[in-house]
Amino acid sequence: MTVKENLNVINESLDACLKESDFSRPTVIAVTKYVTIDRAKETFNAGIRHFGENRIEGFKEKKLALPGGTFHFIGSLQTRKVKEIINEVDYLHSLDRISLADEIEKRAEQPVKCFIQVNTSGEESKHGLSPDEVVNFVQSLKEYKKIEVVGLMTMAPLIEDAGLLRSYFASLRKLRDRVAKLQQTNAPCTELSMGMSNDYQLATIEGATFIRIGTKLVG
Ligand SMILES: *Cc1c(COP(=O)(O)O)cnc(C)c1O
């Protein structure tokens, strides 16, 4: 399948989702971590402008090849690697600890748009803060001039139960609203990064503003 064909399928599916919800259309982030630069260029030519990568090397390669793209770092970021990448990142989706925030504060030349990663399902294998830690975490970032908390991000487990998946996405939305209500200057927290190939429809129905799609778009 061409990327264009895949994108048409996704767009039709999003149209259907938005008929049954009051939320707006999410921005599609093409997750290009599995694919070649040529395939990433095909994705750009199909009209996609947002790209996600989870490794430093792949991130730099794709960014160099696609001027005019907006680049999201979606993988977990080791503290000692922050200096190699932070000033090239348009959005970081994996802020999950103070030590990482400290290093960003030290190394970033401009404020960095960050999503706080939340482990909504409580699965041991998943990165992210537990939902009940998030408000305190945001408050502890108050004095950080290089951190802008634009929203919350989650990865749902690979399960079939649509009701359960929706409950994880809805809980992230409610948590986002709580954080936004703090009205903290560096934490507007308006965005929700949630939904991947297997669950982007459910995430959209629950108000995702960014969906991160790999396999079903570029795979
Ligand atoms: C790989 C990845 C995706 C995309 O996964 P697909 O299931 O291929 O759509 C989305 N988000 C993160 C954080 C990822 O690592």
GROMACS .gro file of C-alpha atoms and ligand atoms in nm:
model
  234
    1MET     CA    1   0.000   0.000   0.000
    2THR     CA    2   0.117   0.354  -0.067
    3VAL     CA    3   0.124   0.600   0.220
    4LYS     CA    4  -0.141   0.801   0.037
    5GLU     CA    5  -0.374   0.498   0.030
    6ASN     CA    6  -0.313   0.430   0.399
    7LEU     CA    7  -0.376   0.794   0.481
    8ASN     CA    8  -0.706   0.791   0.294
    9VAL     CA    9  -0.822   0.492   0.501
   10ILE     CA   10  -0.717   0.666   0.824
   11ASN     CA   11  -0.885   0.993   0.726
   12GLU     CA   12  -1.213   0.817   0.646
   13SER     CA   13  -1.195   0.638   0.976
   14LEU     CA   14  -1.134   0.968   1.157
   15ASP     CA   15  -1.433   1.122   0.979
   16ALA     CA   16  -1.651   0.841   1.113
   17CYS     CA   17  -1.512   0.880   1.466
   18LEU     CA   18  -1.571   1.254   1.469
   19LYS     CA   19  -1.937   1.202   1.379
   20GLU     CA   20  -1.987   1.032   1.712
   21SER     CA   21  -1.790   1.275   1.926
   22ASP     CA   22  -1.769   1.651   1.984
   23PHE     CA   23  -1.392   1.668   1.970
   24SER     CA   24  -1.182   1.812   1.689
   25ARG     CA   25  -0.970   1.629   1.439
   26PRO     CA   26  -0.634   1.520   1.583
   27THR     CA   27  -0.304   1.592   1.410
   28VAL     CA   28  -0.153   1.276   1.264
   29ILE     CA   29   0.208   1.211   1.361
   30ALA     CA   30   0.368   0.960   1.123
   31VAL     CA   31   0.589   0.731   1.328
   32THR     CA   32   0.870   0.653   1.086
   33LYS     CA   33   1.095   0.453   1.321
   34TYR     CA   34   1.057   0.131   1.120
   35VAL     CA   35   1.099   0.275   0.772
   36THR     CA   36   1.354   0.411   0.527
   37ILE     CA   37   1.418   0.772   0.443
   38ASP     CA   38   1.250   0.718   0.105
   39ARG     CA   39   0.934   0.599   0.274
   40ALA     CA   40   0.947   0.898   0.510
   41LYS     CA   41   0.979   1.128   0.206
   42GLU     CA   42   0.680   0.956   0.048
   43THR     CA   43   0.493   1.033   0.370
   44PHE     CA   44   0.589   1.400   0.347
   45ASN     CA   45   0.475   1.408  -0.015
   46ALA     CA   46   0.141   1.258   0.089
   47GLY     CA   47   0.090   1.575   0.293
   48ILE     CA   48   0.200   1.470   0.642
   49ARG     CA   49   0.412   1.729   0.823
   50HIS     CA   50   0.448   1.576   1.171
   51PHE     CA   51   0.696   1.294   1.226
   52GLY     CA   52   0.778   1.081   1.530
   53GLU     CA   53   1.097   0.889   1.604
   54ASN     CA   54   1.206   0.708   1.919
   55ARG     CA   55   1.583   0.686   1.868
   56ILE     CA   56   1.831   0.971   1.847
   57GLU     CA   57   2.001   0.850   1.530
   58GLY     CA   58   1.678   0.788   1.340
   59PHE     CA   59   1.543   1.121   1.458
   60LYS     CA   60   1.842   1.314   1.324
   61GLU     CA   61   1.844   1.125   0.994
   62LYS     CA   62   1.478   1.186   0.920
   63LYS     CA   63   1.488   1.546   1.032
   64LEU     CA   64   1.780   1.619   0.801
   65ALA     CA   65   1.598   1.452   0.510
   66LEU     CA   66   1.269   1.638   0.564
   67PRO     CA   67   1.317   2.011   0.604
   68GLY     CA   68   0.984   2.173   0.681
   69GLY     CA   69   0.872   1.884   0.900
   70THR     CA   70   0.783   1.911   1.267
   71PHE     CA   71   0.970   1.650   1.470
   72HIS     CA   72   0.843   1.467   1.776
   73PHE     CA   73   1.074   1.261   1.996
   74ILE     CA   74   0.846   0.983   2.123
   75GLY     CA   75   1.092   0.741   2.284
   76SER     CA   76   1.224   0.737   2.635
   77LEU     CA   77   1.522   0.970   2.663
   78GLN     CA   78   1.826   0.889   2.876
   79THR     CA   79   1.941   1.184   3.081
   80ARG     CA   80   2.296   1.166   2.948
   81LYS     CA   81   2.167   1.187   2.589
   82VAL     CA   82   1.966   1.506   2.637
   83LYS     CA   83   2.245   1.732   2.514
   84GLU     CA   84   2.269   1.543   2.184
   85ILE     CA   85   1.911   1.602   2.082
   86ILE     CA   86   1.716   1.849   2.288
   87ASN     CA   87   1.779   2.153   2.072
   88GLU     CA   88   1.653   1.971   1.763
   89VAL     CA   89   1.326   1.852   1.912
   90ASP     CA   90   0.999   2.029   1.834
   91TYR     CA   91   0.801   1.817   2.084
   92LEU     CA   92   0.921   1.572   2.349
   93HIS     CA   93   0.656   1.311   2.437
   94SER     CA   94   0.834   1.135   2.721
   95LEU     CA   95   0.897   1.369   3.013
   96ASP     CA   96   0.859   1.138   3.314
   97ARG     CA   97   1.108   1.238   3.584
   98ILE     CA   98   1.266   1.539   3.750
   99SER     CA   99   1.621   1.433   3.666
  100LEU     CA  100   1.526   1.458   3.297
  101ALA     CA  101   1.366   1.800   3.351
  102ASP     CA  102   1.683   1.917   3.531
  103GLU     CA  103   1.900   1.815   3.239
  104ILE     CA  104   1.667   1.982   2.986
  105GLU     CA  105   1.673   2.297   3.197
  106LYS     CA  106   2.051   2.292   3.178
  107ARG     CA  107   2.092   2.209   2.809
  108ALA     CA  108   1.802   2.363   2.619
  109GLU     CA  109   1.850   2.699   2.451
  110GLN     CA  110   1.476   2.763   2.418
  111PRO     CA  111   1.172   2.635   2.606
  112VAL     CA  112   1.092   2.280   2.494
  113LYS     CA  113   0.735   2.170   2.429
  114CYS     CA  114   0.694   1.862   2.648
  115PHE     CA  115   0.427   1.603   2.702
  116ILE     CA  116   0.430   1.429   3.036
  117GLN     CA  117   0.415   1.055   2.980
  118VAL     CA  118   0.153   0.885   3.194
  119ASN     CA  119   0.114   0.513   3.255
  120THR     CA  120  -0.265   0.508   3.251
  121SER     CA  121  -0.302   0.129   3.258
  122GLY     CA  122  -0.056   0.061   3.540
  123GLU     CA  123   0.125  -0.205   3.335
  124GLU     CA  124   0.470  -0.267   3.486
  125SER     CA  125   0.645  -0.266   3.150
  126LYS     CA  126   0.528   0.083   3.057
  127HIS     CA  127   0.718   0.403   3.117
  128GLY     CA  128   0.549   0.703   3.264
  129LEU     CA  129   0.420   0.852   3.584
  130SER     CA  130   0.122   0.699   3.753
  131PRO     CA  131  -0.184   0.923   3.712
  132ASP     CA  132  -0.188   1.023   4.078
  133GLU     CA  133   0.167   1.161   4.058
  134VAL     CA  134   0.104   1.396   3.767
  135VAL     CA  135  -0.035   1.707   3.939
  136ASN     CA  136   0.250   1.716   4.193
  137PHE     CA  137   0.502   1.659   3.919
  138VAL     CA  138   0.371   1.953   3.716
  139GLN     CA  139   0.372   2.176   4.023
  140SER     CA  140   0.733   2.084   4.092
  141LEU     CA  141   0.822   2.210   3.741
  142LYS     CA  142   0.693   2.559   3.813
  143GLU     CA  143   1.034   2.729   3.814
  144TYR     CA  144   1.167   2.551   3.506
  145LYS     CA  145   1.208   2.808   3.231
  146LYS     CA  146   1.298   2.557   2.959
  147ILE     CA  147   1.002   2.326   3.014
  148GLU     CA  148   0.662   2.398   2.865
  149VAL     CA  149   0.410   2.130   2.955
  150VAL     CA  150   0.192   2.132   2.643
  151GLY     CA  151  -0.001   1.818   2.732
  152LEU     CA  152  -0.010   1.455   2.845
  153MET     CA  153   0.089   1.143   2.654
  154THR     CA  154   0.006   0.777   2.705
  155MET     CA  155   0.066   0.441   2.541
  156ALA     CA  156  -0.227   0.206   2.594
  157PRO     CA  157  -0.167  -0.167   2.635
  158LEU     CA  158  -0.211  -0.397   2.336
  159ILE     CA  159  -0.554  -0.529   2.425
  160GLU     CA  160  -0.879  -0.574   2.235
  161ASP     CA  161  -1.119  -0.451   2.503
  162ALA     CA  162  -1.248  -0.126   2.353
  163GLY     CA  163  -1.430  -0.024   2.669
  164LEU     CA  164  -1.119  -0.057   2.879
  165LEU     CA  165  -0.905   0.128   2.622
  166ARG     CA  166  -1.157   0.411   2.611
  167SER     CA  167  -1.149   0.432   2.990
  168TYR     CA  168  -0.770   0.483   2.982
  169PHE     CA  169  -0.801   0.757   2.720
  170ALA     CA  170  -1.087   0.927   2.903
  171SER     CA  171  -0.889   0.922   3.227
  172LEU     CA  172  -0.594   1.091   3.054
  173ARG     CA  173  -0.830   1.359   2.919
  174LYS     CA  174  -0.969   1.428   3.266
  175LEU     CA  175  -0.620   1.446   3.408
  176ARG     CA  176  -0.521   1.691   3.132
  177ASP     CA  177  -0.816   1.910   3.227
  178ARG     CA  178  -0.711   1.904   3.593
  179VAL     CA  179  -0.357   2.011   3.506
  180ALA     CA  180  -0.483   2.288   3.276
  181LYS     CA  181  -0.696   2.418   3.564
  182LEU     CA  182  -0.383   2.478   3.770
  183GLN     CA  183  -0.320   2.768   3.530
  184GLN     CA  184   0.050   2.733   3.582
  185THR     CA  185   0.235   2.966   3.343
  186ASN     CA  186   0.462   2.699   3.196
  187ALA     CA  187   0.192   2.431   3.182
  188PRO     CA  188  -0.094   2.526   2.949
  189CYS     CA  189  -0.155   2.150   2.908
  190THR     CA  190  -0.407   2.168   2.625
  191GLU     CA  191  -0.290   1.865   2.425
  192LEU     CA  192  -0.343   1.488   2.441
  193SER     CA  193  -0.100   1.258   2.261
  194MET     CA  194  -0.274   0.921   2.256
  195GLY     CA  195  -0.372   0.655   2.004
  196MET     CA  196  -0.154   0.434   1.781
  197SER     CA  197  -0.228   0.198   1.491
  198ASN     CA  198  -0.445  -0.033   1.697
  199ASP     CA  199  -0.643   0.219   1.896
  200TYR     CA  200  -0.633   0.559   1.725
  201GLN     CA  201  -1.007   0.557   1.658
  202LEU     CA  202  -1.089   0.510   2.026
  203ALA     CA  203  -0.837   0.777   2.126
  204THR     CA  204  -0.993   1.017   1.875
  205ILE     CA  205  -1.341   0.956   2.012
  206GLU     CA  206  -1.200   1.040   2.356
  207GLY     CA  207  -1.043   1.367   2.244
  208ALA     CA  208  -0.686   1.299   2.128
  209THR     CA  209  -0.525   1.607   1.973
  210PHE     CA  210  -0.222   1.414   1.839
  211ILE     CA  211  -0.233   1.050   1.726
  212ARG     CA  212   0.094   0.864   1.664
  213ILE     CA  213   0.060   0.613   1.381
  214GLY     CA  214   0.335   0.386   1.252
  215THR     CA  215   0.235   0.049   1.110
  216LYS     CA  216  -0.100   0.144   0.961
  217LEU     CA  217   0.034   0.458   0.791
  218VAL     CA  218   0.389   0.394   0.678
  219GLY     CA  219   0.430   0.019   0.747
  220LIG     C1  220   0.619   0.285   1.774
  220LIG     C2  221   0.538   0.384   1.848
  220LIG     C3  222   0.414   0.430   1.798
  220LIG     C4  223   0.351   0.377   1.670
  220LIG     O1  224   0.316   0.243   1.683
  220LIG     P1  225   0.223   0.167   1.577
  220LIG     O2  226   0.152   0.065   1.658
  220LIG     O3  227   0.314   0.109   1.475
  220LIG     O4  228   0.128   0.267   1.519
  220LIG     C5  229   0.346   0.527   1.870
  220LIG     N1  230   0.396   0.576   1.985
  220LIG     C6  231   0.513   0.535   2.037
  220LIG     C7  232   0.560   0.595   2.165
  220LIG     C8  233   0.587   0.438   1.972
  220LIG     O5  234   0.704   0.397   2.024
   0.00000   0.00000   0.00000
